Short mmCIF file of N, CA and C in Angstrom, two decimals:
data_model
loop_
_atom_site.label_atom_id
_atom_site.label_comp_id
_atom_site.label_asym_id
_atom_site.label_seq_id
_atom_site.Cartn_x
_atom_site.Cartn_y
_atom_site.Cartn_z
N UNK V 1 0.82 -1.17 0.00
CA UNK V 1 0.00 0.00 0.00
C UNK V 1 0.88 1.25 0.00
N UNK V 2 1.27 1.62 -0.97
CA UNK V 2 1.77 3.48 -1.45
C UNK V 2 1.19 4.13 0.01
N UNK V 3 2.27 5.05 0.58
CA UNK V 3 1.49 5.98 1.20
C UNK V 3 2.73 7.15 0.66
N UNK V 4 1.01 8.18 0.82
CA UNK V 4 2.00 9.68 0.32
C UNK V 4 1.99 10.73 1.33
N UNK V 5 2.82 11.43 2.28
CA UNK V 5 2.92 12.28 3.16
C UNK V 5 2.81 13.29 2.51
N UNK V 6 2.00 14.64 3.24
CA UNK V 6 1.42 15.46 2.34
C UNK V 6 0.85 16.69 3.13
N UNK V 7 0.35 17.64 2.68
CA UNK V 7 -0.53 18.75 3.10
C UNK V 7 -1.50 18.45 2.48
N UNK V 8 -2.92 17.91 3.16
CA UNK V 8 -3.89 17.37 2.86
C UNK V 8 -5.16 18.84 2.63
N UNK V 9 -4.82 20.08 3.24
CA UNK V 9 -5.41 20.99 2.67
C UNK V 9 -5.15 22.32 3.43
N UNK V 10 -5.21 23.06 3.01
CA UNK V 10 -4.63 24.80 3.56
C UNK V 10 -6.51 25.65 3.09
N UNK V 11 -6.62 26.34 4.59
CA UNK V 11 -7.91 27.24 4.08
C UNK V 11 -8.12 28.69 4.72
N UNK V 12 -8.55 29.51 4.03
CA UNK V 12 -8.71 30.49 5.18
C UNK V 12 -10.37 31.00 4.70
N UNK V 13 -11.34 29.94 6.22
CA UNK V 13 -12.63 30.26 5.22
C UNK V 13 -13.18 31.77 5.97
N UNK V 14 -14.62 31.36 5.31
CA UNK V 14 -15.26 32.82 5.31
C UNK V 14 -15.33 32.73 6.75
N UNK V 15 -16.02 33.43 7.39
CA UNK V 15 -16.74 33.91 9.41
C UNK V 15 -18.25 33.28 8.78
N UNK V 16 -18.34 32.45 9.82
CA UNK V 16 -19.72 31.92 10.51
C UNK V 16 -19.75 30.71 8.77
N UNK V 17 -18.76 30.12 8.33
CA UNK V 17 -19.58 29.39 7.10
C UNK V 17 -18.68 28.25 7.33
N UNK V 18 -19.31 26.46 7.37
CA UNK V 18 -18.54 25.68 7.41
C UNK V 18 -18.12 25.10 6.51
N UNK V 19 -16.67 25.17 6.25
CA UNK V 19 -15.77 25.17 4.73
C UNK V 19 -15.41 23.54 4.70
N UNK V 20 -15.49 23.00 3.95
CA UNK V 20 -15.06 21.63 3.43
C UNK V 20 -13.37 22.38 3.32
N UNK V 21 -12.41 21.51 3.86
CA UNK V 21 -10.82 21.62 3.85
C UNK V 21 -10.51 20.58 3.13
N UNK V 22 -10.88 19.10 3.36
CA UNK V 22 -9.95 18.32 2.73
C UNK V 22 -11.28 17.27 2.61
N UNK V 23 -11.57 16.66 1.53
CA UNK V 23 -12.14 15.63 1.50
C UNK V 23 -11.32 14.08 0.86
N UNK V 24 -11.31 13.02 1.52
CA UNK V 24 -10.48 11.94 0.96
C UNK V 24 -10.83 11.35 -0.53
N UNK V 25 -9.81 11.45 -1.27
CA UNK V 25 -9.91 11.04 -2.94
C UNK V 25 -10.70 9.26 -2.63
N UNK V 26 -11.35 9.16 -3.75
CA UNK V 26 -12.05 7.45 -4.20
C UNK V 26 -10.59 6.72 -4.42
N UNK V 27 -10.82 5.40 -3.93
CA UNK V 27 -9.78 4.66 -3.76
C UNK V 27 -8.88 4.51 -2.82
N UNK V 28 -9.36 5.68 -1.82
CA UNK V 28 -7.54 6.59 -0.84
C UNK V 28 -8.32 6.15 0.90
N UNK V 29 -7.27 6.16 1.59
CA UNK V 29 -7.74 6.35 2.90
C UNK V 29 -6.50 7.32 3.25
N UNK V 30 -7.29 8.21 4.43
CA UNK V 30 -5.73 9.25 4.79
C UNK V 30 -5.89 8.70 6.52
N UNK V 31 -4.58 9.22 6.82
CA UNK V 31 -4.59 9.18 8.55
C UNK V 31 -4.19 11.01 8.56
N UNK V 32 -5.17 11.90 9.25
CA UNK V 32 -4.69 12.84 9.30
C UNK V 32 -3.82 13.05 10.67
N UNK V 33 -2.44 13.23 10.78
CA UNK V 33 -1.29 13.31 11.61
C UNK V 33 -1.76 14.66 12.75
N UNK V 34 -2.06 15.95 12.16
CA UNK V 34 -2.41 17.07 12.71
C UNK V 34 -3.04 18.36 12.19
N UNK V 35 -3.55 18.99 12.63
CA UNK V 35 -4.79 20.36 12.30
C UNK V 35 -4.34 21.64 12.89
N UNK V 36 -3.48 22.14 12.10
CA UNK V 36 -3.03 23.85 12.33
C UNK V 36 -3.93 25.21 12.19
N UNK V 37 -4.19 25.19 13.53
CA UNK V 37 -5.23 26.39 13.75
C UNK V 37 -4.70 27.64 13.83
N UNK V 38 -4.72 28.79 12.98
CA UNK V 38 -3.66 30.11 13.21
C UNK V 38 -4.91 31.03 12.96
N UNK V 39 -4.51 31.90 13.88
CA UNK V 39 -5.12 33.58 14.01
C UNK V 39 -4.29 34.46 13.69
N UNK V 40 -4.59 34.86 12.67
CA UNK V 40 -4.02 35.82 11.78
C UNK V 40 -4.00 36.92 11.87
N UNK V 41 -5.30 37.86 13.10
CA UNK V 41 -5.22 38.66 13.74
C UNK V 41 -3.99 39.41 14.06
N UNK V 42 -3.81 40.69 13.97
CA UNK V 42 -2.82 41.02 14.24
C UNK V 42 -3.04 41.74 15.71
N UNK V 43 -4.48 42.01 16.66
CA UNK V 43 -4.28 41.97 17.58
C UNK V 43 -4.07 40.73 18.07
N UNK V 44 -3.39 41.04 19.34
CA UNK V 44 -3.11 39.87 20.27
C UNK V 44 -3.61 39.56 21.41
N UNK V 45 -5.03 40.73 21.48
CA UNK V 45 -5.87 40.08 22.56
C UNK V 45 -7.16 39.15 21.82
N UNK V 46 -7.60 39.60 20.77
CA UNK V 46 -8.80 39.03 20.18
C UNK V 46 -8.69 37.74 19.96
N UNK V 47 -9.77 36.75 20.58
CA UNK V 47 -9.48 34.96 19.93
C UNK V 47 -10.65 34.88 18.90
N UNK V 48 -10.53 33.93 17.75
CA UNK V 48 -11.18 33.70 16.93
C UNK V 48 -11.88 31.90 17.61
N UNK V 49 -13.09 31.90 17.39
CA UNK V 49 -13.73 31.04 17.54
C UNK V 49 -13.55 29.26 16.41
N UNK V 50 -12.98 28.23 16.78
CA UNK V 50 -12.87 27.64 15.92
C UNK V 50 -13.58 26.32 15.75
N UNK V 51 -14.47 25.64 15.14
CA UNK V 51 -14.80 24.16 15.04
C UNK V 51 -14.59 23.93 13.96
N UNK V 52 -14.17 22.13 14.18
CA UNK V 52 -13.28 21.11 13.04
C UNK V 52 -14.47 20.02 13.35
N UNK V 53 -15.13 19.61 12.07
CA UNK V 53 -15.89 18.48 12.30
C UNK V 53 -15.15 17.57 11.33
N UNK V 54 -15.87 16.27 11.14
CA UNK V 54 -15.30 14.77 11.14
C UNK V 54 -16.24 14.43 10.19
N UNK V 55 -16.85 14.46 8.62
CA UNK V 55 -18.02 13.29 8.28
C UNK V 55 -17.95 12.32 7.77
N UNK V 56 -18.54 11.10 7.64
CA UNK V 56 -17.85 10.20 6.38
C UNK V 56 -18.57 9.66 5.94
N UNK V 57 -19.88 10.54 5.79
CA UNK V 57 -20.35 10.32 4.03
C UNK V 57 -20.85 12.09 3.50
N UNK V 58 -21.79 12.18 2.63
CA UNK V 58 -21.29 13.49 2.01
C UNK V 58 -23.01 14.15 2.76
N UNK V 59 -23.24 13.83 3.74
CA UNK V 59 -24.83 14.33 4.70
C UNK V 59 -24.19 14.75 5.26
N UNK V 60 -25.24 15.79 5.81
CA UNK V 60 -25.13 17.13 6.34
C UNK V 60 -24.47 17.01 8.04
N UNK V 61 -23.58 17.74 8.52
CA UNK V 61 -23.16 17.68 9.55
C UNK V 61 -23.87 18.00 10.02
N UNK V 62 -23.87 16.99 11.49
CA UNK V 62 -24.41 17.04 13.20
C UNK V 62 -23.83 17.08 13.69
N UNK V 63 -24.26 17.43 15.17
CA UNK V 63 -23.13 17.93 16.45
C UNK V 63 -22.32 16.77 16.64
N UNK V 64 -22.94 15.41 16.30
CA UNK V 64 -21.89 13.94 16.71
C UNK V 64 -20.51 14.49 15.62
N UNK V 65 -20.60 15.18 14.67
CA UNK V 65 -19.15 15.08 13.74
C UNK V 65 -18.09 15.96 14.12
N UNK V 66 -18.30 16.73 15.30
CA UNK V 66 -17.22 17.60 16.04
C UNK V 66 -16.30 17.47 16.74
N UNK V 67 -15.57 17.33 16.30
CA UNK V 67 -14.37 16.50 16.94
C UNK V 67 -13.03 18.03 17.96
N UNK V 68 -13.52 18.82 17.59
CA UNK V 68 -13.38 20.16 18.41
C UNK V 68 -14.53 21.56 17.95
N UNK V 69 -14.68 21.70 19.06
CA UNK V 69 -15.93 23.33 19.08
C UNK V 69 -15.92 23.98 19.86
N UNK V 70 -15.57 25.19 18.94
CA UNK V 70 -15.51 26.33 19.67
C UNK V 70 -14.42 26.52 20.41
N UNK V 71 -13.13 25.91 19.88
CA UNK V 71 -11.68 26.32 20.43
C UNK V 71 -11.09 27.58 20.43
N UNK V 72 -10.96 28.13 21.12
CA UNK V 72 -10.45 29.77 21.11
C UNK V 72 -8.70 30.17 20.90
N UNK V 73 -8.77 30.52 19.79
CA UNK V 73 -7.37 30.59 19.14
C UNK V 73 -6.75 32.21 19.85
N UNK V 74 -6.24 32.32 19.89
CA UNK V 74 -5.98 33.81 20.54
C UNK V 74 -5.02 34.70 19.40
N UNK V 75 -5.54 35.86 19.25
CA UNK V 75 -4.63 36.62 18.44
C UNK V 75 -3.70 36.52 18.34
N UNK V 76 -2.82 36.55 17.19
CA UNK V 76 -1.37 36.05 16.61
C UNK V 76 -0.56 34.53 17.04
N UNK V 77 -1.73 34.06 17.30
CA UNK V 77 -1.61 32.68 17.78
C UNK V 77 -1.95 31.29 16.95
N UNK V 78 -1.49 30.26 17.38
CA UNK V 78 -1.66 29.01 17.22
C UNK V 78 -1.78 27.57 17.88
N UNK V 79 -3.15 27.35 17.76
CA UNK V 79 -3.51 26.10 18.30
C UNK V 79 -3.48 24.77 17.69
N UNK V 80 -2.52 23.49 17.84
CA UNK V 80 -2.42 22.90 17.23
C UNK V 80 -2.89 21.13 17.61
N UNK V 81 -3.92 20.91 17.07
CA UNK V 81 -4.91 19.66 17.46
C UNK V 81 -3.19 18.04 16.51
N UNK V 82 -3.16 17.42 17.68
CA UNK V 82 -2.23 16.33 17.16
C UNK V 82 -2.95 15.24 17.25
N UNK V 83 -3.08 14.51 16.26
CA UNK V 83 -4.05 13.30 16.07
C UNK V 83 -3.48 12.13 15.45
N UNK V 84 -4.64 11.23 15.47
CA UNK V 84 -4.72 9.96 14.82
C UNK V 84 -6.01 9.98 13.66
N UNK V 85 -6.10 10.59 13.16
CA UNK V 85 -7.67 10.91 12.66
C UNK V 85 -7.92 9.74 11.36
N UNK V 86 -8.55 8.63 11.71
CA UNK V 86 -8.69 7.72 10.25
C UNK V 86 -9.56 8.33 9.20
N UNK V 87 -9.77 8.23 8.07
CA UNK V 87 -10.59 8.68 7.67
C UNK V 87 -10.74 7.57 6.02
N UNK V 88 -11.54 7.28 5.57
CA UNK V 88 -12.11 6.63 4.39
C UNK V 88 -12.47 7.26 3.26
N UNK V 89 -12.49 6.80 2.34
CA UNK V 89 -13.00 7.09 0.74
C UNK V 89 -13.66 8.30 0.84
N UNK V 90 -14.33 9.69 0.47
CA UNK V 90 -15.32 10.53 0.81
C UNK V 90 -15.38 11.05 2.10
N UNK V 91 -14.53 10.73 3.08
CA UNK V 91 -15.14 11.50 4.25
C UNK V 91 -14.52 12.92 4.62
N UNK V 92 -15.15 13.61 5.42
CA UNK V 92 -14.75 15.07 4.51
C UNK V 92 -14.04 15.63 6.27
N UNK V 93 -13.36 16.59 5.97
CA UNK V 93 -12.98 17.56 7.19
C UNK V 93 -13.38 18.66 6.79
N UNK V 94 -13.88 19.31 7.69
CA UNK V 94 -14.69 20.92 7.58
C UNK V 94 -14.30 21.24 8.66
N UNK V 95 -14.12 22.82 8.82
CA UNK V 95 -14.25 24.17 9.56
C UNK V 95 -14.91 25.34 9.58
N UNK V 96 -15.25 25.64 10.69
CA UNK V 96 -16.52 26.51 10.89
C UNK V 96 -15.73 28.06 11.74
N UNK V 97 -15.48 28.87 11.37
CA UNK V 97 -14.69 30.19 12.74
C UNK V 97 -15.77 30.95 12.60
N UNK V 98 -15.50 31.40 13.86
CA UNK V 98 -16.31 33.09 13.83
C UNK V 98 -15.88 34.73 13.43
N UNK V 99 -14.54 33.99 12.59
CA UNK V 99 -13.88 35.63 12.06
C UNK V 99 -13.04 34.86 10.29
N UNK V 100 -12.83 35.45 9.67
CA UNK V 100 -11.85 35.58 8.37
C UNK V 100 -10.41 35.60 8.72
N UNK V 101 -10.28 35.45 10.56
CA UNK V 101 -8.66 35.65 10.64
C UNK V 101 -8.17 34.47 11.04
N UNK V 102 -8.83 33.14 10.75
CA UNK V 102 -8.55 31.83 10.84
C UNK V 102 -8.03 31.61 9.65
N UNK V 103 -6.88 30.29 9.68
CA UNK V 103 -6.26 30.34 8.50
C UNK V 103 -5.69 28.66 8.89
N UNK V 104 -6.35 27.64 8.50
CA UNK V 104 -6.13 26.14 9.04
C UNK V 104 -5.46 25.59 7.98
N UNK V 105 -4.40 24.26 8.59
CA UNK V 105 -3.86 23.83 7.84
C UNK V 105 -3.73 22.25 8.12
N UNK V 106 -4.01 21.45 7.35
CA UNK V 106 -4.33 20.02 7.53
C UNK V 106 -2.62 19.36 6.95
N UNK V 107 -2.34 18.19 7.74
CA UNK V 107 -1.25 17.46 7.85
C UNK V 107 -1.53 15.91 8.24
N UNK V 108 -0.85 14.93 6.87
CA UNK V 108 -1.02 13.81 6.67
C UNK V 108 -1.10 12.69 5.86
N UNK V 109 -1.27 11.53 5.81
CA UNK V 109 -1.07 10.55 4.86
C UNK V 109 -2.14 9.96 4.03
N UNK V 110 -1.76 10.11 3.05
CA UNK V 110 -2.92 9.22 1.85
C UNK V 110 -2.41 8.31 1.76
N UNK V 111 -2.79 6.75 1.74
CA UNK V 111 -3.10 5.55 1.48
C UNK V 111 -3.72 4.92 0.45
N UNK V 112 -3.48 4.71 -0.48
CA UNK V 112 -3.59 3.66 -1.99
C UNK V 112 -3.93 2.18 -2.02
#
């Protein structure tokens, strides 16, 4: 089984909208390694609000797919989630902030 180490997806979504980051290619399984949460804020008191959900099929997220909510990133800062995250054919990672000064970055392996 090929595995490819990788940046599985880079986003900086909109405030209040939950952005699809990385969804797994047909054929692929990934293990995502870790989830780079940055506030881009250039104050350094303001935290940006952050949730990372989990789905694995392409229906609509529920509160069961949250695998962090509402993590508070703090201005010019970075919070960094270290995992084991399996994930299958289609299953998707999304993020939800409450500002435009979130800027996430996904880390990990695709499987063939």
């Amino acid at each position: 089984m090929p595995r490819a180490y990788r940046i599985l997806g880079q986003k900086n979504p909109s405030a209040a909208v939950l952005t699809n980051v990385y969804t797994v290619p047909n054929g692929t399984d990934a293990v995502v390694s870790s989830i780079v949460l940055t506030n881009t804020s250039g104050s350094a008191g303001g935290g940006v609000a952050a949730r990372v959900s989990v789905n694995s099929s392409s229906a609509a997220v529920t509160t069961a797919n949250y695998i962090a909510y509402d993590v508070n990133v703090p201005g010019c800062d970075t919070v960094t989630l270290t995992l084991g995250l399996t994930m299958n054919a289609g299953s998707q990672l999304s993020v939800y902030a409450n500002s435009t000064s979130l800027a996430i970055s996904v880390f990990g392996t695709e499987i063939t």
